[in-house]
PDB file of C-alpha atoms and ligand atoms in Angstrom:
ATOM      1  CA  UNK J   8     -16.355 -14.570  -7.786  1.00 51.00           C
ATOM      2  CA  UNK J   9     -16.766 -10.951  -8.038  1.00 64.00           C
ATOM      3  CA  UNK J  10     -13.613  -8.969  -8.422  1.00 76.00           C
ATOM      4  CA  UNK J  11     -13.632  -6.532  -5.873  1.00 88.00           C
ATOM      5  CA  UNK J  12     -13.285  -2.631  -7.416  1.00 96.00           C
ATOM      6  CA  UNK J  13     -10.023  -0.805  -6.788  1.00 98.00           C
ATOM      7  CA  UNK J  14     -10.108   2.952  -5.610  1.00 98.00           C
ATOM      8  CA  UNK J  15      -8.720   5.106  -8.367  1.00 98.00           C
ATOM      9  CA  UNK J  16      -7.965   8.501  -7.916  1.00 98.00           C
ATOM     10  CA  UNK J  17      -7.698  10.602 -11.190  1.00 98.00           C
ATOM     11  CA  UNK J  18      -5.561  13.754 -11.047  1.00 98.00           C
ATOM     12  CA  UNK J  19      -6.462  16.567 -13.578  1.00 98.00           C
ATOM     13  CA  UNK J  20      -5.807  19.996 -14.686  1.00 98.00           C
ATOM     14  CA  UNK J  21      -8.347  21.060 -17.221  1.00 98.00           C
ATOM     15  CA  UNK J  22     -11.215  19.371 -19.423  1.00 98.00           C
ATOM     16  CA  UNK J  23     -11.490  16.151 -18.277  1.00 98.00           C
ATOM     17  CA  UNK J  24     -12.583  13.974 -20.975  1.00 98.00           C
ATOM     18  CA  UNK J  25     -10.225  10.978 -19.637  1.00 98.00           C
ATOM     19  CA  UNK J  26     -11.707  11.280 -16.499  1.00 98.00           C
ATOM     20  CA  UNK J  27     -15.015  11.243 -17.875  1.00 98.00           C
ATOM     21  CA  UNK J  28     -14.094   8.083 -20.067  1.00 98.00           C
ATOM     22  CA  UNK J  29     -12.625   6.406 -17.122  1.00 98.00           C
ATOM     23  CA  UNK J  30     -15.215   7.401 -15.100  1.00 98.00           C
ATOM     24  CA  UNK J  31     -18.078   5.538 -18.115  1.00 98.00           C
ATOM     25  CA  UNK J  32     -16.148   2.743 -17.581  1.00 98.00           C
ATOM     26  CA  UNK J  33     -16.592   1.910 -14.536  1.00 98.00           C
ATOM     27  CA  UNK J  34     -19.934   2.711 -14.596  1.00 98.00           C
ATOM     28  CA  UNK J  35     -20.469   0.327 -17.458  1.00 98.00           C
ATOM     29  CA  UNK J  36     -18.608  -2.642 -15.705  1.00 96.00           C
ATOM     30  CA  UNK J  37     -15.591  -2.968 -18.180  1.00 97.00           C
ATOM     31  CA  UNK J  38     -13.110  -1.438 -15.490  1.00 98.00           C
ATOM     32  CA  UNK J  39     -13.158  -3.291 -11.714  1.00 98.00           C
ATOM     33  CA  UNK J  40     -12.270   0.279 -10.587  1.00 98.00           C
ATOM     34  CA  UNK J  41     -14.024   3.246  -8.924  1.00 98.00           C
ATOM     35  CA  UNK J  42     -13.370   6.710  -8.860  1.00 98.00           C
ATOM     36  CA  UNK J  43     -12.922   7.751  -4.909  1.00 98.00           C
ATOM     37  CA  UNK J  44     -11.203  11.160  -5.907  1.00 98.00           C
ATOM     38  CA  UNK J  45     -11.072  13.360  -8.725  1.00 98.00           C
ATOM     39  CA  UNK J  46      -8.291  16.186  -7.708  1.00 98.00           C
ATOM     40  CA  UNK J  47      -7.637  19.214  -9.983  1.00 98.00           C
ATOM     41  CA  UNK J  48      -4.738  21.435  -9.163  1.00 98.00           C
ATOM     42  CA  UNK J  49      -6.763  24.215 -11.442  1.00 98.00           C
ATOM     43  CA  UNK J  50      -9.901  25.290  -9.537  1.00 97.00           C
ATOM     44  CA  UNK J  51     -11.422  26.446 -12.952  1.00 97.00           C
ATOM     45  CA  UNK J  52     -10.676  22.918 -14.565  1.00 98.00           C
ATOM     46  CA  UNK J  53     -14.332  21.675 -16.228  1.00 98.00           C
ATOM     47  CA  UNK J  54     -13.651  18.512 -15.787  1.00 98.00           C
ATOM     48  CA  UNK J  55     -13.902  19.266 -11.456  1.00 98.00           C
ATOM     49  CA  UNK J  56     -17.313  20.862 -12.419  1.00 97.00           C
ATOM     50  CA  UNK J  57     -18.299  17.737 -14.358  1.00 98.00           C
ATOM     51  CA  UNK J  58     -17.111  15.621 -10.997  1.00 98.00           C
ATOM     52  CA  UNK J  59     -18.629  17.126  -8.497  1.00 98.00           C
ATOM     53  CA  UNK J  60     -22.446  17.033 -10.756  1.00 98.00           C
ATOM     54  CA  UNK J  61     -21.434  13.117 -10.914  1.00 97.00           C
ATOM     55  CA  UNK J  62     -21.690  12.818  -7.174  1.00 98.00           C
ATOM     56  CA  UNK J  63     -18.027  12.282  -6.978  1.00 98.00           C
ATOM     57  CA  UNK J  64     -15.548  13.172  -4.243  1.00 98.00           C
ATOM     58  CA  UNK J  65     -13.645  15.973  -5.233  1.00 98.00           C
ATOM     59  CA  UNK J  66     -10.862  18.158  -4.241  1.00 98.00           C
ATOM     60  CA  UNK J  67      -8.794  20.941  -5.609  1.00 98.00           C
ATOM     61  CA  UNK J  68      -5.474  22.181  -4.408  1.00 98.00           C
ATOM     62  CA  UNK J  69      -4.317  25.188  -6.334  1.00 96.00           C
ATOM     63  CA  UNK J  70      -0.684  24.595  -7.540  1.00 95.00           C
ATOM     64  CA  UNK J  71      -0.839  28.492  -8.412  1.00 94.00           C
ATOM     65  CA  UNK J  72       0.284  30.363  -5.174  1.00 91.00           C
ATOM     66  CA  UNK J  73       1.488  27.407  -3.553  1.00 91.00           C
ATOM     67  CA  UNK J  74       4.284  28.115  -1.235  1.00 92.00           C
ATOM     68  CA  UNK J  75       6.661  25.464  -2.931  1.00 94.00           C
ATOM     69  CA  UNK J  76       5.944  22.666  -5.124  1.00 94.00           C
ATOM     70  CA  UNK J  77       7.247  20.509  -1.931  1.00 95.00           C
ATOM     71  CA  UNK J  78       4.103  21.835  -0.135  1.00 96.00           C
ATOM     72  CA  UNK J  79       2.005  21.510  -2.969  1.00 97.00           C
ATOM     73  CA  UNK J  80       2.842  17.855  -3.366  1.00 97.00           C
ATOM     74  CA  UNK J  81       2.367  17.127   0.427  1.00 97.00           C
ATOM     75  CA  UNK J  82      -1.182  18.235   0.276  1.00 97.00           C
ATOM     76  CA  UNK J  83      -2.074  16.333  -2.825  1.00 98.00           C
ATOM     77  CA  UNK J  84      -0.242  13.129  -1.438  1.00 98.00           C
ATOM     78  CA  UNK J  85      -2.204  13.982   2.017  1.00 98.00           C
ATOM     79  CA  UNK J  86      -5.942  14.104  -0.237  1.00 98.00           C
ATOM     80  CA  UNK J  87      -4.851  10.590  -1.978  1.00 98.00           C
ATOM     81  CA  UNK J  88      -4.064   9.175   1.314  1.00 98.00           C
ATOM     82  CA  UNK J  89      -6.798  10.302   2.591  1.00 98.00           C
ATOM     83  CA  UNK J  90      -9.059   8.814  -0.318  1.00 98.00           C
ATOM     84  CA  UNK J  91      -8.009   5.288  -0.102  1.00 98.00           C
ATOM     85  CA  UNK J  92      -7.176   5.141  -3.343  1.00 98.00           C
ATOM     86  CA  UNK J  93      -4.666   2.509  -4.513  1.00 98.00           C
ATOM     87  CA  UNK J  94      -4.038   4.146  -7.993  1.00 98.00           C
ATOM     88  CA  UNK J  95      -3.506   7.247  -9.333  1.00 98.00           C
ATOM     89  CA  UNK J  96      -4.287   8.037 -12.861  1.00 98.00           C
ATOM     90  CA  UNK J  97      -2.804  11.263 -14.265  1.00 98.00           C
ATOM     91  CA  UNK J  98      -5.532  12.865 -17.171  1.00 98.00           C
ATOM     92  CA  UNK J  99      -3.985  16.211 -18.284  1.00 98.00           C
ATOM     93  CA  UNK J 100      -2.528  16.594 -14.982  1.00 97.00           C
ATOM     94  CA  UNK J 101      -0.262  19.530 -15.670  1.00 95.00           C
ATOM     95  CA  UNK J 102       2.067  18.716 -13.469  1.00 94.00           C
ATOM     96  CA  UNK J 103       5.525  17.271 -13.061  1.00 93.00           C
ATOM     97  CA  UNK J 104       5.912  14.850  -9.736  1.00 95.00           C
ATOM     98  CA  UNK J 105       8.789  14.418  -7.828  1.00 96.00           C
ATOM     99  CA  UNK J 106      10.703  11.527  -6.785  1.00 96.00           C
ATOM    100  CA  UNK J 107       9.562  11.429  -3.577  1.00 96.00           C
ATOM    101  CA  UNK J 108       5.925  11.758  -5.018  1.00 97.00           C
ATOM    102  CA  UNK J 109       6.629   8.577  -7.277  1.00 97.00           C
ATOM    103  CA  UNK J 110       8.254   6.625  -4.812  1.00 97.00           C
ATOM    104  CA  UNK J 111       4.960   7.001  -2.239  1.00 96.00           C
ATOM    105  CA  UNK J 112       2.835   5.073  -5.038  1.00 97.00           C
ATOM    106  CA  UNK J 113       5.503   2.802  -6.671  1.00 95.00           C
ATOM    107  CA  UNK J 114       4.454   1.590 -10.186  1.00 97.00           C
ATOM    108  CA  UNK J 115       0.951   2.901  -9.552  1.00 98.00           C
ATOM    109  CA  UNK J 116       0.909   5.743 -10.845  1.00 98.00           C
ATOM    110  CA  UNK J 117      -0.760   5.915 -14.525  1.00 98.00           C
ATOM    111  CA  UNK J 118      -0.411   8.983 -17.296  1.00 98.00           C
ATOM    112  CA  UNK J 119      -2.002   9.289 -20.626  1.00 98.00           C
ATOM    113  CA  UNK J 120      -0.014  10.944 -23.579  1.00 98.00           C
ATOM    114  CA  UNK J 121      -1.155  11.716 -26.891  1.00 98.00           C
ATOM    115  CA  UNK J 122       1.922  10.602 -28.434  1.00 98.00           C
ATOM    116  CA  UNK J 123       3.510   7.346 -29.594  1.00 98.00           C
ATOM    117  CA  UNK J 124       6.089   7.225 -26.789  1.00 98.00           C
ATOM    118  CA  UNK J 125       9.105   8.027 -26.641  1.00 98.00           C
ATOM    119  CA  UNK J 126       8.715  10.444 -29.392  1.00 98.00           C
ATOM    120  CA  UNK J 127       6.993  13.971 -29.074  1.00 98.00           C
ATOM    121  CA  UNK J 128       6.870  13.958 -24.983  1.00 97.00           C
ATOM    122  CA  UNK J 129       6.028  17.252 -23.396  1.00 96.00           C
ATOM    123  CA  UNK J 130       3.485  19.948 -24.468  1.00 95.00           C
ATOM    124  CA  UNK J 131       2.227  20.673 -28.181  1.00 96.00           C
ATOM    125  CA  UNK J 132       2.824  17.035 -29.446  1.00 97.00           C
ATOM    126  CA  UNK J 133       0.258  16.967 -32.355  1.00 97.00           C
ATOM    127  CA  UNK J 134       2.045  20.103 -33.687  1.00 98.00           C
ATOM    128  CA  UNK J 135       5.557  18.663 -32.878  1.00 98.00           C
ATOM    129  CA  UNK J 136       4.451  15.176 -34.953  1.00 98.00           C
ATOM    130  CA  UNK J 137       3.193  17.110 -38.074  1.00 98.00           C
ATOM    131  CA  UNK J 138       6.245  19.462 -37.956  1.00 98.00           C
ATOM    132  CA  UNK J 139       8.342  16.342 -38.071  1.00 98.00           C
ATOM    133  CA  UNK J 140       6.338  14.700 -40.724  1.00 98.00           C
ATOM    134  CA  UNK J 141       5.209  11.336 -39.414  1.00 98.00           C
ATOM    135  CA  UNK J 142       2.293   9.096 -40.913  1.00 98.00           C
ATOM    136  CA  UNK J 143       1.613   7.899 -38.093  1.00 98.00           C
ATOM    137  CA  UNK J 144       0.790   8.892 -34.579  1.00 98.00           C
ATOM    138  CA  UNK J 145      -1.149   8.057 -31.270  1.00 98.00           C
ATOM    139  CA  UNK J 146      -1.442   7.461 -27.689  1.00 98.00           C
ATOM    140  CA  UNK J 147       0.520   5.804 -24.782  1.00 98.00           C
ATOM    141  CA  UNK J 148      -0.634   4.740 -21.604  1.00 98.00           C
ATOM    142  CA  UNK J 149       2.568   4.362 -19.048  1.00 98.00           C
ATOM    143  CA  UNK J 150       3.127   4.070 -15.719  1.00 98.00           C
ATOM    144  CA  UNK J 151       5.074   7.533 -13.934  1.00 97.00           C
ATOM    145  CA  UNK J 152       8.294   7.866 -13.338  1.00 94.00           C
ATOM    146  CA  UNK J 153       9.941  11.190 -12.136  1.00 89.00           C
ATOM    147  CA  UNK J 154      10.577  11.673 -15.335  1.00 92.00           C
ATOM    148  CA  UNK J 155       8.977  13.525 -18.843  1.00 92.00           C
ATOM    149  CA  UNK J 156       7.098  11.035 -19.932  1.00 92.00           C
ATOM    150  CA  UNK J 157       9.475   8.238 -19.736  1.00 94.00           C
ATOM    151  CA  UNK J 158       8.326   5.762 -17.525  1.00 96.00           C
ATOM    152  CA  UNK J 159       7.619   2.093 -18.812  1.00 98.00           C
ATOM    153  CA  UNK J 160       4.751   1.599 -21.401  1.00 98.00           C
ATOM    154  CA  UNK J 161       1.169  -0.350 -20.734  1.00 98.00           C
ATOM    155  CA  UNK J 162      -0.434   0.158 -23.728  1.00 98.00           C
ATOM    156  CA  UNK J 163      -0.554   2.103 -27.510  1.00 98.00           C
ATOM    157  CA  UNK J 164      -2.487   2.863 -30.212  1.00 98.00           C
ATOM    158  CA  UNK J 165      -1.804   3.888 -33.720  1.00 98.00           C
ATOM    159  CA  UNK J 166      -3.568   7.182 -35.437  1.00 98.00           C
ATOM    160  CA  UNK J 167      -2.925   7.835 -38.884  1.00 98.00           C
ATOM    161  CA  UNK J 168      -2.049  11.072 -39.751  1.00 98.00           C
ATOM    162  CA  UNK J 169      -3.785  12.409 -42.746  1.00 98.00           C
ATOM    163  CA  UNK J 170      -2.726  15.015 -45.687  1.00 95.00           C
ATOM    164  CA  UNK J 171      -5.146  17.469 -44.334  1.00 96.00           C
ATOM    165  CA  UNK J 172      -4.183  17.541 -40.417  1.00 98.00           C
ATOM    166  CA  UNK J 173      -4.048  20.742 -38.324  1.00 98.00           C
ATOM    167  CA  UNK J 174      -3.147  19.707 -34.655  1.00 98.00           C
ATOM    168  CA  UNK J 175      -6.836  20.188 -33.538  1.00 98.00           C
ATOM    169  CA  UNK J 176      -7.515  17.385 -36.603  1.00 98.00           C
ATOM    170  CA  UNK J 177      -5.178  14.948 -35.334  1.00 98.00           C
ATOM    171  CA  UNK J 178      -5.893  15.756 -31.681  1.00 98.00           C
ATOM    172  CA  UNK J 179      -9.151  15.036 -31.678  1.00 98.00           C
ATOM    173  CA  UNK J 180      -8.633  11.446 -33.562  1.00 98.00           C
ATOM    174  CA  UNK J 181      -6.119  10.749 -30.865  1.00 98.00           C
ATOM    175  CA  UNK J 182      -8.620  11.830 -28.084  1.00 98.00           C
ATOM    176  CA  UNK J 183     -11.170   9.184 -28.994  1.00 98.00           C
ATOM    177  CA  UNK J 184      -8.611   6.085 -29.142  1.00 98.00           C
ATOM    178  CA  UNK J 185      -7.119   7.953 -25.446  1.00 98.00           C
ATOM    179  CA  UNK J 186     -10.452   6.906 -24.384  1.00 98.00           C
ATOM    180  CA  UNK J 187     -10.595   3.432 -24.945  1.00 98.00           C
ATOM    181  CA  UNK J 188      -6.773   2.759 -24.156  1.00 98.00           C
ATOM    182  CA  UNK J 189      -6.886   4.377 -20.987  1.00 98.00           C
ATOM    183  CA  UNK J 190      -9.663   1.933 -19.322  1.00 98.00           C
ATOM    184  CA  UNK J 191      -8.012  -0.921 -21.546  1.00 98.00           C
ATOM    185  CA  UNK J 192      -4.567  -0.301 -19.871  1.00 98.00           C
ATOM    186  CA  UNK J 193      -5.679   0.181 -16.355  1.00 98.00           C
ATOM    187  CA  UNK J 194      -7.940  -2.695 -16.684  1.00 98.00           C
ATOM    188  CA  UNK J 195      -5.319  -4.939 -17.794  1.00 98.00           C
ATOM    189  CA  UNK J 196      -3.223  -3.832 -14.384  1.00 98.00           C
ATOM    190  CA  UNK J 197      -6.008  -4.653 -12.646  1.00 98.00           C
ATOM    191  CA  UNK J 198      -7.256  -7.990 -14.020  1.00 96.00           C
ATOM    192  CA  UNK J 199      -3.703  -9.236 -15.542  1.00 96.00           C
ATOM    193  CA  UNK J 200      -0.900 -10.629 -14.237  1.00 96.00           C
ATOM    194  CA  UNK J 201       2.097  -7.940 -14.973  1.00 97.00           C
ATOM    195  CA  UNK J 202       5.676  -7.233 -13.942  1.00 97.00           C
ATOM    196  CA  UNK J 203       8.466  -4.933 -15.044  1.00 96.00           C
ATOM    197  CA  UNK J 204      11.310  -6.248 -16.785  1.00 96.00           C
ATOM    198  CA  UNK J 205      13.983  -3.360 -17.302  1.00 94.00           C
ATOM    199  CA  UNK J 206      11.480  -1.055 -19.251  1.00 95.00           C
ATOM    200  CA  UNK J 207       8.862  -3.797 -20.309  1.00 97.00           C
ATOM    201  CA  UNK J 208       5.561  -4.312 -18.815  1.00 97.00           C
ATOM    202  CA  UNK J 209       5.447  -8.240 -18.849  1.00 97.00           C
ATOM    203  CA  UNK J 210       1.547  -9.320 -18.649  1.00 96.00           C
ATOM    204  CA  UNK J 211       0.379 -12.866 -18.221  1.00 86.00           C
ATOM    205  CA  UNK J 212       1.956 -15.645 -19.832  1.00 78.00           C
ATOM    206  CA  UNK J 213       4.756 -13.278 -21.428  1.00 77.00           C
ATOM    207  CA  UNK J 214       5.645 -12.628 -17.523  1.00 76.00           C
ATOM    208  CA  UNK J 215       6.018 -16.132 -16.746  1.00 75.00           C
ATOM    209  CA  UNK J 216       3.556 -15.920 -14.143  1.00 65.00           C
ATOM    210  CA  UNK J 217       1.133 -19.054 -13.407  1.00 58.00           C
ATOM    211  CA  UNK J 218      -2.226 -17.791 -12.717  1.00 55.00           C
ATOM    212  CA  UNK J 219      -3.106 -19.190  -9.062  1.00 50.00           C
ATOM    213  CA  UNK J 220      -6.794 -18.958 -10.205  1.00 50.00           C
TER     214      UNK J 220
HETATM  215  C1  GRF S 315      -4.991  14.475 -23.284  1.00 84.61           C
HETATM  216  O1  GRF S 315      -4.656  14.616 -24.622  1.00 84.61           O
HETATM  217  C2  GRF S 315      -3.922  13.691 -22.536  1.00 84.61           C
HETATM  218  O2  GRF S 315      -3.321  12.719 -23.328  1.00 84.61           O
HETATM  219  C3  GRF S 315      -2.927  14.760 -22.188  1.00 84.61           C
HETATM  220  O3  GRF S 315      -3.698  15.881 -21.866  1.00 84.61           O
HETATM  221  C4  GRF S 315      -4.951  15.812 -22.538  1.00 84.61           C
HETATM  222  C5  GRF S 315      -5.997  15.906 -21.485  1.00 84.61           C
HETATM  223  O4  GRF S 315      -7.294  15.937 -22.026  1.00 84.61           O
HETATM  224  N1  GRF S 315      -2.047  14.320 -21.126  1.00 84.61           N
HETATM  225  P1  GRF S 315      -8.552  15.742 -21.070  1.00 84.61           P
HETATM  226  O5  GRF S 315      -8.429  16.794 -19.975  1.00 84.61           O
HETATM  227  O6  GRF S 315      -8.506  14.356 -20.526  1.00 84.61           O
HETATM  228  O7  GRF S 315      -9.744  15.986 -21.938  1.00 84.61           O
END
């Protein structure tokens, strides 16, 4: 049996490489997803440029000069609906969503972080980790709550930091492992069996769920 591809929409504000990496992925058949919106609230972003060349559905709703963040949020909930898209995936999305937001698409709503989570959420995290001094950083791969960063984790990965690290250094390492984990974690969602235990994302056996299949 063929597992059917679920609609992803992909929310960014800027380059775009997540997109782009989600995007490979499902081109190269290692994510049963596909891309039915890529939505930018930037109208310069590249990575809407790079969408739109792709042949993908596009849309951009300026955040800037919005009459409220309210109004904002309706018309990006109103572009999602509109997409069929069963999950969202938030790659450099530069925005905060509300509860109400959250609650429309409970527990699927994906965001990418280059930190090990919960330390160093927010903006400027590669500085914010070398600052503090630790040997080891990374990426997380979480599912949105209405929070900073906080909601429960999917996946990780480890990057070491090294003596001679600027933040551009250590961002870039981070950046290539954000790549794989974000089509790992999604894919997992997809494919896996999962529940939420408190903060835990339970997959499979771990979840004490019987496969019917
Ligand atoms: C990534 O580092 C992501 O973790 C963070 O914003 C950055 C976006 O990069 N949330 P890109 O636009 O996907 O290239």
């Amino acid at each position: 049996m063929t597992r059917r591809a679920t609609p992803i929409a992909v929310l960014i504000s800027g380059r775009g490489s997540n997109f782009e990496a989600l995007h490979q992925a499902t081109e190269e058949g290692r994510l049963p997803a596909r891309i039915v919106l890529v939505l930018s609230n930037v109208a310069s972003a590249a990575g809407i440029e790079h969408a739109r060349s792709l042949g993908l559905h596009t849309a951009v709703v300026p955040s800037r000069g919005a009459e409220s963040r309210a109004a904002h949020e309706v018309r990006v909930r109103e572009e999602i609906e509109q997409s069929g898209a069963e999950w969202i995936c938030l790659a450099g999305y530069m925005r905060l969503l509300s509860e109400e937001f959250v609650a429309a698409f409970p527990n699927r709503i994906l965001n990418i972080h280059p930190s090990l989570l919960p330390s160093f959420p927010g903006l400027d995290v590669q500085q914010a980790a070398l600052d503090h001094g630790v040997r080891i950083s990374g990426c997380t791969v979480h599912l949105v709550d209405a929070g900073l960063d906080s909601g429960p984790i999917v996946g990780q990965r480890a990057v070491d930091v090294r003596s001679g690290d600027d933040a551009a250094s250590l961002a870039r390492r981070i950046l290539r492992q954000e790549h794989e984990l974000y089509a790992d974690a999604l894919g997992r969602l997809l494919t896996e069996d999962w529940r939420i235990e408190g903060r835990r994302v339970l997959f499979g056996p771990e979840a004490g769920i019987e496969r019917a299949d």
